[in-house]
Tab-separated table of C-alpha atoms in Angstrom:
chain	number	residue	atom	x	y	z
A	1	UNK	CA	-66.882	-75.568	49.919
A	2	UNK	CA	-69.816	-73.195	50.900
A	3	UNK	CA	-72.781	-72.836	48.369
A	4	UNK	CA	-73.756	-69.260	47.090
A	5	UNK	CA	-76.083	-68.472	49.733
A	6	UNK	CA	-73.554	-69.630	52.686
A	7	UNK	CA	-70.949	-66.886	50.698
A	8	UNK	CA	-73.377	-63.839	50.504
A	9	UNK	CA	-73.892	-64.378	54.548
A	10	UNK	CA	-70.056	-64.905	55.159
A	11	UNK	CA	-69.402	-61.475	53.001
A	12	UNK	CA	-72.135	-59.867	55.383
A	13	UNK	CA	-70.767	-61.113	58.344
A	14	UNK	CA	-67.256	-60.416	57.505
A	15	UNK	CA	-67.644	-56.885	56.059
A	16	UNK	CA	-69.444	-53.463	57.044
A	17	UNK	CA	-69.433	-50.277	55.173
A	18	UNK	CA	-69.468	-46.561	56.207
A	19	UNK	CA	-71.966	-44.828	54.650
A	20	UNK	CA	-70.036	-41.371	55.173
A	21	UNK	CA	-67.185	-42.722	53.112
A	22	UNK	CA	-70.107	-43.950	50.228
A	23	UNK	CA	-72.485	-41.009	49.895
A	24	UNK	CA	-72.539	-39.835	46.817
A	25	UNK	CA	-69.383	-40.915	45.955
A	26	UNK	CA	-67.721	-42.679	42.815
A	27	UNK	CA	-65.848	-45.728	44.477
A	28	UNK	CA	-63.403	-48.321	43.196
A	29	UNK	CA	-63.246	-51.448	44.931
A	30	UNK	CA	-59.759	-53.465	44.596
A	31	UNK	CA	-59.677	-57.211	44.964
A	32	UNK	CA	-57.224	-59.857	44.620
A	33	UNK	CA	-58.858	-61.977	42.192
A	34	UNK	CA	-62.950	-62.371	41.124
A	35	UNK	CA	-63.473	-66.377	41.112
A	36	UNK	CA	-67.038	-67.073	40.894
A	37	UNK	CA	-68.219	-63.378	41.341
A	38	UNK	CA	-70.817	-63.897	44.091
A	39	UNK	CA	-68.931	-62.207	46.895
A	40	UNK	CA	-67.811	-59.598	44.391
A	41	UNK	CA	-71.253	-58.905	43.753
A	42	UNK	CA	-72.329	-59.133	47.650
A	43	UNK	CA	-69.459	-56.329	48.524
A	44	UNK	CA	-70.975	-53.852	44.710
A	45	UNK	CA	-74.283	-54.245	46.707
A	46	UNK	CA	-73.040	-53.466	49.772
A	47	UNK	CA	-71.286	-50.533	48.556
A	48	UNK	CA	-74.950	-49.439	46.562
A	49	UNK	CA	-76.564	-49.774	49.510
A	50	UNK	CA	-73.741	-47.358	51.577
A	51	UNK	CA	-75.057	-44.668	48.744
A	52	UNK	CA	-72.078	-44.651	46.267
A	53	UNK	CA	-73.054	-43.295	43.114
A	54	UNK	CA	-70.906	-45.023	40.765
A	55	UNK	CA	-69.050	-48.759	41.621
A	56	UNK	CA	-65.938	-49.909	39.589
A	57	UNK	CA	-64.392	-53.428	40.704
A	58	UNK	CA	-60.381	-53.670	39.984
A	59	UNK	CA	-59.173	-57.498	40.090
A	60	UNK	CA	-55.478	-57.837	40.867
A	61	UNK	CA	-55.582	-60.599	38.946
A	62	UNK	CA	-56.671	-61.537	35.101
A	63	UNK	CA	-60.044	-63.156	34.292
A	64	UNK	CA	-59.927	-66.264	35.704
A	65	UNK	CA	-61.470	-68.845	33.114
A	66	UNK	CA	-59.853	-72.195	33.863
A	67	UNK	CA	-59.958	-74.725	36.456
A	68	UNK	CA	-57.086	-75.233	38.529
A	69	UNK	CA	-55.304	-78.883	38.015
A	70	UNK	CA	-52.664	-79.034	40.695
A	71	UNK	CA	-54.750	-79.758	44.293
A	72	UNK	CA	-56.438	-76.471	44.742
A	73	UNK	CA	-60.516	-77.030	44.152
A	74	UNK	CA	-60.685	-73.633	43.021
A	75	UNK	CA	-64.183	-74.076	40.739
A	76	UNK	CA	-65.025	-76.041	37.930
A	77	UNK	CA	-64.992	-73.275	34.369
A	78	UNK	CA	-68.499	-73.376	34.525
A	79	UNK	CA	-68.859	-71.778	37.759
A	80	UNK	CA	-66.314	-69.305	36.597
A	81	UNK	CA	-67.370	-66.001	36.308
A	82	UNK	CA	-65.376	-65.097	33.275
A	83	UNK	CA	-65.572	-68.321	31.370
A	84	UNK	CA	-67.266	-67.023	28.222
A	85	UNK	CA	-67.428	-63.901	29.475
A	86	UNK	CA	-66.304	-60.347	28.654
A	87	UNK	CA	-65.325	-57.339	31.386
A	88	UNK	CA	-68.494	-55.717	30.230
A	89	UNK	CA	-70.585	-58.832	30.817
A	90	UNK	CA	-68.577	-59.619	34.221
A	91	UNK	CA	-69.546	-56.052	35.481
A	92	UNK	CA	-73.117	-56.611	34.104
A	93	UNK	CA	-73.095	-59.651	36.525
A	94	UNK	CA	-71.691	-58.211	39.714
A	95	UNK	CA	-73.765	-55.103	39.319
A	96	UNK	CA	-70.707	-52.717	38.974
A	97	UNK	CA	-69.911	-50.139	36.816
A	98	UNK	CA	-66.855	-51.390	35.060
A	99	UNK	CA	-64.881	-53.735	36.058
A	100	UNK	CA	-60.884	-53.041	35.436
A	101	UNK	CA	-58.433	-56.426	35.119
A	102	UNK	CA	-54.746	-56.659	35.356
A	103	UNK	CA	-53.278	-58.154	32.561
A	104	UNK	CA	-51.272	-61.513	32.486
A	105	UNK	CA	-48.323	-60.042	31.069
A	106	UNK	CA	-48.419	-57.062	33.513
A	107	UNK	CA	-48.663	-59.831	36.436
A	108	UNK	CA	-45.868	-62.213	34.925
A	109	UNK	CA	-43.650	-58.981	35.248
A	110	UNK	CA	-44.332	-58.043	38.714
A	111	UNK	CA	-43.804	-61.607	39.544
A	112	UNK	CA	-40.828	-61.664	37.520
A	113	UNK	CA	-39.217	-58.834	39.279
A	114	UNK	CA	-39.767	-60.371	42.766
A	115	UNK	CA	-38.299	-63.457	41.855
A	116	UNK	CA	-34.795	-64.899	42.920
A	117	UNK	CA	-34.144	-66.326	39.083
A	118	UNK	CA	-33.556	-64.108	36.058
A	119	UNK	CA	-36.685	-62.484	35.200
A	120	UNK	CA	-36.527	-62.654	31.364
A	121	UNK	CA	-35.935	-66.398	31.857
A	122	UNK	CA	-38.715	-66.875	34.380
A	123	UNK	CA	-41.686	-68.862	33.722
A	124	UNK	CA	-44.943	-69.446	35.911
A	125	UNK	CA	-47.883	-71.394	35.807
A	126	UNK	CA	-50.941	-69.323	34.622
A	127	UNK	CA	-53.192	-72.441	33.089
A	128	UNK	CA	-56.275	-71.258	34.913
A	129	UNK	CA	-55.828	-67.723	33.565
A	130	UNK	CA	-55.206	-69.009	29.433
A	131	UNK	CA	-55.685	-72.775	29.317
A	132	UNK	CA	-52.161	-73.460	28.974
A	133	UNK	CA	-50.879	-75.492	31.431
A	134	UNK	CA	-47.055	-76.416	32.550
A	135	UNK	CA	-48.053	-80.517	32.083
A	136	UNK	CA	-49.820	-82.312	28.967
A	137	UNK	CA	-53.398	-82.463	29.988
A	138	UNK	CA	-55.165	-85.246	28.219
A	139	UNK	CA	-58.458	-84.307	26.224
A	140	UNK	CA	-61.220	-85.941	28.313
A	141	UNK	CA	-59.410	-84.931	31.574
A	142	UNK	CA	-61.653	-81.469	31.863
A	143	UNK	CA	-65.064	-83.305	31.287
A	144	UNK	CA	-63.733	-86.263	34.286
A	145	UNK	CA	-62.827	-83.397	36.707
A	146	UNK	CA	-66.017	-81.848	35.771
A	147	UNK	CA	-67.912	-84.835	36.878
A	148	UNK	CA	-66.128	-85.891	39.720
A	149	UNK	CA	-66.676	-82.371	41.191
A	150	UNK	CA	-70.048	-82.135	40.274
A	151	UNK	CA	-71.059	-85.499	41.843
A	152	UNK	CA	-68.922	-84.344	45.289
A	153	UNK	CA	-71.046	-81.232	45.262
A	154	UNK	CA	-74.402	-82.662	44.745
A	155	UNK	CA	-73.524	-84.912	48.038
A	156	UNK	CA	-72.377	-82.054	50.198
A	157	UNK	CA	-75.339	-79.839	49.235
A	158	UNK	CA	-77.865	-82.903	49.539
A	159	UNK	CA	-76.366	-83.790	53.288
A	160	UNK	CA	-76.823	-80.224	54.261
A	161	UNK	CA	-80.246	-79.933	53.374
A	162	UNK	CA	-81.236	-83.299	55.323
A	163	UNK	CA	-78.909	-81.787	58.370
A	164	UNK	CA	-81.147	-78.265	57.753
A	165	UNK	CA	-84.887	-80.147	57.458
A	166	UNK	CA	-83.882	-82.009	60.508
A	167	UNK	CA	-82.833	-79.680	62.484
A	168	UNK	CA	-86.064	-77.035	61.525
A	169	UNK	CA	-84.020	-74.468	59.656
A	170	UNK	CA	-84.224	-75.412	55.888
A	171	UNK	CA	-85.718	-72.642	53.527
A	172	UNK	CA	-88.023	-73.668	50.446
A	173	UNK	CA	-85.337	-74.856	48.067
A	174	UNK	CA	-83.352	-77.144	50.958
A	175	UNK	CA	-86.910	-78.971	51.712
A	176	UNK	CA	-87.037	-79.687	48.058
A	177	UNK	CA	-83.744	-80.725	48.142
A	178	UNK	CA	-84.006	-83.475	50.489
A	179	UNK	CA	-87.312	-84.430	49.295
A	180	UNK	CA	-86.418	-84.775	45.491
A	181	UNK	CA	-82.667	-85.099	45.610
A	182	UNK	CA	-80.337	-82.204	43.255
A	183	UNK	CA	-79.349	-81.546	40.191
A	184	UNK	CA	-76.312	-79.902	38.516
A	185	UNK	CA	-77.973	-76.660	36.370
A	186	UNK	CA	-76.637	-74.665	33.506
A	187	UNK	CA	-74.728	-72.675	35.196
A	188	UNK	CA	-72.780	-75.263	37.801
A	189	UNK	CA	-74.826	-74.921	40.579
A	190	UNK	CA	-76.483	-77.438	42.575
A	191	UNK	CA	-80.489	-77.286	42.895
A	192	UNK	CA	-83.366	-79.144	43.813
A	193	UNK	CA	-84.557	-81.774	41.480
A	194	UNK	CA	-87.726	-81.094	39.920
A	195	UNK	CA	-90.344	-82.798	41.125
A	196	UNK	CA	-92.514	-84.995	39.170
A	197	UNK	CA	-95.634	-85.129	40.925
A	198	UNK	CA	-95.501	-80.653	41.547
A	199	UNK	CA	-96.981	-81.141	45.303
A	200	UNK	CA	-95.711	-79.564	48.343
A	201	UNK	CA	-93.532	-81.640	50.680
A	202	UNK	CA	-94.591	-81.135	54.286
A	203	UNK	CA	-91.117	-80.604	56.084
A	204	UNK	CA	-91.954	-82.243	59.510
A	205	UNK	CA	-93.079	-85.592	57.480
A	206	UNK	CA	-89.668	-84.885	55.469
A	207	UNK	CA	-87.822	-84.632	58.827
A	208	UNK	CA	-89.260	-87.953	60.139
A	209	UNK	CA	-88.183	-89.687	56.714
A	210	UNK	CA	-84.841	-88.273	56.905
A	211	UNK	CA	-84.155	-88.908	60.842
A	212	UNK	CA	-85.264	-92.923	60.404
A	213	UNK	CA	-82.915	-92.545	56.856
A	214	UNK	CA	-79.986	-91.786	59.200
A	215	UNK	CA	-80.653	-94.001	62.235
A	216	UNK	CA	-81.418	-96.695	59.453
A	217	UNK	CA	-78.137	-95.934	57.561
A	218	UNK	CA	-76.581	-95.540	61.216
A	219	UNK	CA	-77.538	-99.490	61.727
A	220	UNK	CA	-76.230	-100.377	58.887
A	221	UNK	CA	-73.265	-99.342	59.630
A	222	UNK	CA	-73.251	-100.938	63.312
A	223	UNK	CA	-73.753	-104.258	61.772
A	224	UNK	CA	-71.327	-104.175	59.460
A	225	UNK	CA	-69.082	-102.871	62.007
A	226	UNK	CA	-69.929	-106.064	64.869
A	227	UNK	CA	-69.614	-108.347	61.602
A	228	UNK	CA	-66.311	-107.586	60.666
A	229	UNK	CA	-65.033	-107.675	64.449
């Protein structure tokens, strides 16, 4: 999955406003769902920035505050914007005015209706909206998934920093990246390690390091490929 800063360019890239339609107007924006809140914050901006005077987000969904369980890498709870968190604190966070929820009961209904079964029989699964899922989940489960996705980030975000240093585009935090490896923070995302001797990392020496990494890494590989042959 795309970090933060790969999401607020794909919401710029993918969406435009009108100022006319944003001038000194009150606006509500309507969503399917607010995950992590970083896009949802990207589009308040964007709508700030189009002059609207007042910004109220509407998720067609309910909070969001547990991880999915059943193949969809949806986020781990603490990258969830509303784990822990109230609609005041969520619209706090996204830089909106208020933010306006569906409820689970209301969406159960509408689902209900829709559905081929009897709808005062019908059941769905909702675990990642109340923590109750359809399947025992045993206790330590949470803290392994946790881990395991943790660990997968922390290699995705560290191979894209080497691909960025060597191919001259990394930023500040991607040099620091590939020179000091990452880190899971607070708040589930992945950052540079802090480094323990504080000095600047030149990023063409960096580069050089990472390009004989790879073609070291890459002859490795070659070797063990002729010996099992």
């Amino acid at each position: 999955m795309p970090n933060q800063k790969a999401r607020k360019k794909g919401v710029r890239a993918k969406l435009s406003t009108i100022p006319e339609e944003f001038e000194g107007r009150n606006v509500l924006l309507v969503d399917d769902s607010i995950v992590r809140g970083t896009t949802s914050r990207e589009i308040v901006l964007m709508a700030k920035e189009a002059g609207a005077k007042k910004v109220f987000f509407a998720s067609c969904a309910p909070p969001i505050t547990n991880a999915h369980i059943y193949g969809i890498d949806l986020a781990s709870s603490s990258e969830l914007i509303a784990h822990h968190r109230t609609s005041a604190d969520i619209a706090t966070h996204i830089g909106a005015d208020a933010v306006i929820y569906q409820s689970l009961p209301d969406l159960e209904a509408a689902c209900a209706q829709l559905s081929p079964r009897d709808p005062k029989t019908q059941k769905f699964e909702v675990g990642v909206f109340c923590g109750k899922y359809v399947t025992p989940v045993a206790d330590d489960y949470f803290e392994h998934l946790e881990h395991v996705r943790g660990e997968t980030r922390k290699l995705k975000v560290m191979e894209n920093a080497r691909e960025a240093v060597m191919q001259g585009t990394a930023g500040e935090e991607e040099v620091r990246m590939a020179a000091n490896g990452v880190e899971v923070d607070d708040s589930g995302e992945v950052v540079a390690a802090g480094s323990e001797d504080g000095q600047e990392v030149d990023p063409i020496t960096l580069a050089n390091g990472v390009g004989k990494r790879k073609r070291d890494e890459g002859d490795e590989q070659g070797v063990a490929r002729r010996g099992s042959d």
